[in-house]
């Protein structure tokens, strides 16, 4: 008999027919598989010794039946019906001890078992069935106990994390630790919301995610364990153990514990599947902006998140004071593929993915026109994914440069629109620039000059237009003149002098950049 040896001391709650046949006591009986060789991975739930011809009525499924066939000898009809009865009862296998009743494997039983797909094994040497039942039952009991212990250990660990307020990622890391394989959480559209596991293994799964997602509704096999996420009659996602190497029953147990914890995490945290989508997008765009993770390593994540990446034009945007939910709605309304995520300091990143024949400038302008009370900063379009991180950083820099509310900006602000303000933002942390700003503005910074600083800021931003400045501050021209005189007196400058005004303007830009 040719079989493959499998570990017997795992935490799997069942044994397969193949594993039982590899037990030392069984091997001593010289077992031979004479039918159903392709079904040896069936789970054995119990071992049952039975000589009755109608044994099937006493079974509940998953049993390995041991028999000498003493009541079947000489009756072909009984032999065939015996096998059919086991098949109807969903027995795992039948083991026939050769001897007085059957000195050789009976053809009638063998053919019937082959037709039914029921593994049939004959033992060529006498074998005490009691010893086999004792050993298998003991192993099954130990395995079931180990499986229950493992299940409770996982449940305790996950519940502890939830109680401590751990984020979703920590729960998934714990699940991946116990399963020893990549773990993926998706929404109903099979878009990846979160992953856990060894980074290289996860990337391998995500790289082939389009094919995997198409098969997501299929049956489990090869270690792919799926479980639905939802509650109160509503499905909102799925968790997958990708390539689990243990017993399928144990994998199902792990998946069930994972579902319990994720649903509980959602309920206690007041979060939703939509929030998980936001977290997924935030993680991806934050990594793109930071540049810590190489862009090529982020490509599988972007593709699995549903972002088109093949032969596309990418438009990096950063929106100031924008509501991520509103931005996402506008994208959907315009039919623009993209992902949205809130970053920090009131900035929201948007990455558009357009077809190569689409006009990126027009579509970006249409997007900005749908928004209210926001600043849309854009980088130049990128056609190579590897250039996207630099584009995201450029858009972030432009957004930072106009954060203080520069006047008369276009609907979509680009690097060429921020001029000197953009350069100062880049240099704001330089000690020489900081010292220069404090020195130039000392007369206003030392006293209660906030109101005068605001007037000075508007006056310089409007190109020293006194009428416009008075209008924006709702004061009369004489009142404005008095304030300008106070500013010049405190700073010791003449704002009508272009060079002195420019110096103060640069210092003010540097001060504002440092404050923000």
PDB file of N, CA, C and O in Angstrom, residues 311-339:
ATOM      1  N   UNK A 311      -1.848  50.292 -16.488  1.00  0.00           N
ATOM      2  CA  UNK A 311      -1.940  51.292 -17.553  1.00  0.00           C
ATOM      3  C   UNK A 311      -2.904  52.413 -17.162  1.00  0.00           C
ATOM      4  O   UNK A 311      -3.891  52.688 -17.832  1.00  0.00           O
ATOM      5  N   UNK A 312      -2.585  53.064 -16.033  1.00  0.00           N
ATOM      6  CA  UNK A 312      -3.429  54.132 -15.514  1.00  0.00           C
ATOM      7  C   UNK A 312      -2.628  55.416 -15.349  1.00  0.00           C
ATOM      8  O   UNK A 312      -1.395  55.407 -15.306  1.00  0.00           O
ATOM      9  N   UNK A 313      -3.353  56.507 -15.227  1.00  0.00           N
ATOM     10  CA  UNK A 313      -2.769  57.794 -14.856  1.00  0.00           C
ATOM     11  C   UNK A 313      -3.203  58.087 -13.427  1.00  0.00           C
ATOM     12  O   UNK A 313      -4.404  58.112 -13.130  1.00  0.00           O
ATOM     13  N   UNK A 314      -2.229  58.301 -12.545  1.00  0.00           N
ATOM     14  CA  UNK A 314      -2.524  58.531 -11.130  1.00  0.00           C
ATOM     15  C   UNK A 314      -2.430  60.028 -10.827  1.00  0.00           C
ATOM     16  O   UNK A 314      -1.444  60.676 -11.197  1.00  0.00           O
ATOM     17  N   UNK A 315      -3.452  60.557 -10.161  1.00  0.00           N
ATOM     18  CA  UNK A 315      -3.472  61.972  -9.794  1.00  0.00           C
ATOM     19  C   UNK A 315      -3.498  62.071  -8.275  1.00  0.00           C
ATOM     20  O   UNK A 315      -4.530  61.818  -7.642  1.00  0.00           O
ATOM     21  N   UNK A 316      -2.379  62.440  -7.648  1.00  0.00           N
ATOM     22  CA  UNK A 316      -2.344  62.595  -6.187  1.00  0.00           C
ATOM     23  C   UNK A 316      -2.939  63.936  -5.767  1.00  0.00           C
ATOM     24  O   UNK A 316      -2.567  64.995  -6.311  1.00  0.00           O
ATOM     25  N   UNK A 317      -3.855  63.916  -4.824  1.00  0.00           N
ATOM     26  CA  UNK A 317      -4.489  65.129  -4.312  1.00  0.00           C
ATOM     27  C   UNK A 317      -4.434  65.124  -2.792  1.00  0.00           C
ATOM     28  O   UNK A 317      -4.456  64.068  -2.162  1.00  0.00           O
ATOM     29  N   UNK A 318      -4.369  66.317  -2.214  1.00  0.00           N
ATOM     30  CA  UNK A 318      -4.544  66.484  -0.773  1.00  0.00           C
ATOM     31  C   UNK A 318      -5.539  67.617  -0.586  1.00  0.00           C
ATOM     32  O   UNK A 318      -5.352  68.712  -1.115  1.00  0.00           O
ATOM     33  N   UNK A 319      -6.614  67.343   0.154  1.00  0.00           N
ATOM     34  CA  UNK A 319      -7.692  68.306   0.341  1.00  0.00           C
ATOM     35  C   UNK A 319      -7.658  68.807   1.772  1.00  0.00           C
ATOM     36  O   UNK A 319      -7.674  68.024   2.722  1.00  0.00           O
ATOM     37  N   UNK A 320      -7.624  70.121   1.906  1.00  0.00           N
ATOM     38  CA  UNK A 320      -7.640  70.749   3.225  1.00  0.00           C
ATOM     39  C   UNK A 320      -9.075  70.949   3.690  1.00  0.00           C
ATOM     40  O   UNK A 320      -9.931  71.403   2.924  1.00  0.00           O
ATOM     41  N   UNK A 321      -9.333  70.606   4.942  1.00  0.00           N
ATOM     42  CA  UNK A 321     -10.651  70.825   5.559  1.00  0.00           C
ATOM     43  C   UNK A 321     -11.762  70.095   4.804  1.00  0.00           C
ATOM     44  O   UNK A 321     -12.898  70.572   4.754  1.00  0.00           O
ATOM     45  N   UNK A 322     -11.428  68.943   4.244  1.00  0.00           N
ATOM     46  CA  UNK A 322     -12.434  68.165   3.530  1.00  0.00           C
ATOM     47  C   UNK A 322     -12.940  67.003   4.367  1.00  0.00           C
ATOM     48  O   UNK A 322     -12.195  66.419   5.153  1.00  0.00           O
ATOM     49  N   UNK A 323     -14.207  66.683   4.204  1.00  0.00           N
ATOM     50  CA  UNK A 323     -14.804  65.540   4.891  1.00  0.00           C
ATOM     51  C   UNK A 323     -14.552  64.298   4.041  1.00  0.00           C
ATOM     52  O   UNK A 323     -15.021  64.232   2.891  1.00  0.00           O
ATOM     53  N   UNK A 324     -13.804  63.304   4.560  1.00  0.00           N
ATOM     54  CA  UNK A 324     -13.521  62.110   3.753  1.00  0.00           C
ATOM     55  C   UNK A 324     -14.763  61.457   3.174  1.00  0.00           C
ATOM     56  O   UNK A 324     -14.760  60.996   2.030  1.00  0.00           O
ATOM     57  N   UNK A 325     -15.844  61.420   3.965  1.00  0.00           N
ATOM     58  CA  UNK A 325     -17.082  60.806   3.471  1.00  0.00           C
ATOM     59  C   UNK A 325     -17.640  61.588   2.285  1.00  0.00           C
ATOM     60  O   UNK A 325     -18.105  61.010   1.296  1.00  0.00           O
ATOM     61  N   UNK A 326     -17.570  62.929   2.360  1.00  0.00           N
ATOM     62  CA  UNK A 326     -18.053  63.753   1.251  1.00  0.00           C
ATOM     63  C   UNK A 326     -17.185  63.552   0.011  1.00  0.00           C
ATOM     64  O   UNK A 326     -17.695  63.431  -1.114  1.00  0.00           O
ATOM     65  N   UNK A 327     -15.870  63.501   0.227  1.00  0.00           N
ATOM     66  CA  UNK A 327     -14.963  63.304  -0.913  1.00  0.00           C
ATOM     67  C   UNK A 327     -15.233  61.967  -1.589  1.00  0.00           C
ATOM     68  O   UNK A 327     -15.227  61.870  -2.825  1.00  0.00           O
ATOM     69  N   UNK A 328     -15.481  60.944  -0.783  1.00  0.00           N
ATOM     70  CA  UNK A 328     -15.766  59.630  -1.349  1.00  0.00           C
ATOM     71  C   UNK A 328     -17.076  59.657  -2.135  1.00  0.00           C
ATOM     72  O   UNK A 328     -17.177  59.059  -3.208  1.00  0.00           O
ATOM     73  N   UNK A 329     -18.072  60.360  -1.619  1.00  0.00           N
ATOM     74  CA  UNK A 329     -19.352  60.469  -2.330  1.00  0.00           C
ATOM     75  C   UNK A 329     -19.182  61.184  -3.668  1.00  0.00           C
ATOM     76  O   UNK A 329     -19.776  60.800  -4.677  1.00  0.00           O
ATOM     77  N   UNK A 330     -18.351  62.232  -3.675  1.00  0.00           N
ATOM     78  CA  UNK A 330     -18.125  62.976  -4.920  1.00  0.00           C
ATOM     79  C   UNK A 330     -17.428  62.095  -5.949  1.00  0.00           C
ATOM     80  O   UNK A 330     -17.770  62.111  -7.138  1.00  0.00           O
ATOM     81  N   UNK A 331     -16.455  61.308  -5.502  1.00  0.00           N
ATOM     82  CA  UNK A 331     -15.791  60.386  -6.420  1.00  0.00           C
ATOM     83  C   UNK A 331     -16.792  59.424  -7.048  1.00  0.00           C
ATOM     84  O   UNK A 331     -16.764  59.186  -8.275  1.00  0.00           O
ATOM     85  N   UNK A 332     -17.661  58.877  -6.219  1.00  0.00           N
ATOM     86  CA  UNK A 332     -18.662  57.930  -6.728  1.00  0.00           C
ATOM     87  C   UNK A 332     -19.632  58.622  -7.672  1.00  0.00           C
ATOM     88  O   UNK A 332     -20.043  58.058  -8.694  1.00  0.00           O
ATOM     89  N   UNK A 333     -20.022  59.857  -7.332  1.00  0.00           N
ATOM     90  CA  UNK A 333     -20.954  60.613  -8.159  1.00  0.00           C
ATOM     91  C   UNK A 333     -20.370  60.872  -9.549  1.00  0.00           C
ATOM     92  O   UNK A 333     -21.077  60.777 -10.566  1.00  0.00           O
ATOM     93  N   UNK A 334     -19.087  61.189  -9.588  1.00  0.00           N
ATOM     94  CA  UNK A 334     -18.418  61.477 -10.868  1.00  0.00           C
ATOM     95  C   UNK A 334     -17.918  60.219 -11.560  1.00  0.00           C
ATOM     96  O   UNK A 334     -17.418  60.293 -12.689  1.00  0.00           O
ATOM     97  N   UNK A 335     -18.022  59.077 -10.882  1.00  0.00           N
ATOM     98  CA  UNK A 335     -17.545  57.839 -11.481  1.00  0.00           C
ATOM     99  C   UNK A 335     -16.038  57.778 -11.599  1.00  0.00           C
ATOM    100  O   UNK A 335     -15.508  57.160 -12.536  1.00  0.00           O
ATOM    101  N   UNK A 336     -15.342  58.399 -10.645  1.00  0.00           N
ATOM    102  CA  UNK A 336     -13.883  58.427 -10.687  1.00  0.00           C
ATOM    103  C   UNK A 336     -13.314  57.351  -9.767  1.00  0.00           C
ATOM    104  O   UNK A 336     -13.557  57.387  -8.560  1.00  0.00           O
ATOM    105  N   UNK A 337     -12.556  56.402 -10.284  1.00  0.00           N
ATOM    106  CA  UNK A 337     -11.924  55.402  -9.413  1.00  0.00           C
ATOM    107  C   UNK A 337     -10.865  56.065  -8.547  1.00  0.00           C
ATOM    108  O   UNK A 337     -10.041  56.862  -9.040  1.00  0.00           O
ATOM    109  N   UNK A 338     -10.868  55.775  -7.275  1.00  0.00           N
ATOM    110  CA  UNK A 338      -9.873  56.366  -6.387  1.00  0.00           C
ATOM    111  C   UNK A 338     -10.085  55.911  -4.963  1.00  0.00           C
ATOM    112  O   UNK A 338     -11.074  55.264  -4.628  1.00  0.00           O
ATOM    113  N   UNK A 339      -9.137  56.260  -4.104  1.00  0.00           N
ATOM    114  CA  UNK A 339      -9.247  55.962  -2.687  1.00  0.00           C
ATOM    115  C   UNK A 339      -9.034  57.245  -1.898  1.00  0.00           C
ATOM    116  O   UNK A 339      -8.299  58.141  -2.317  1.00  0.00           O
TER     117      UNK A 339
END
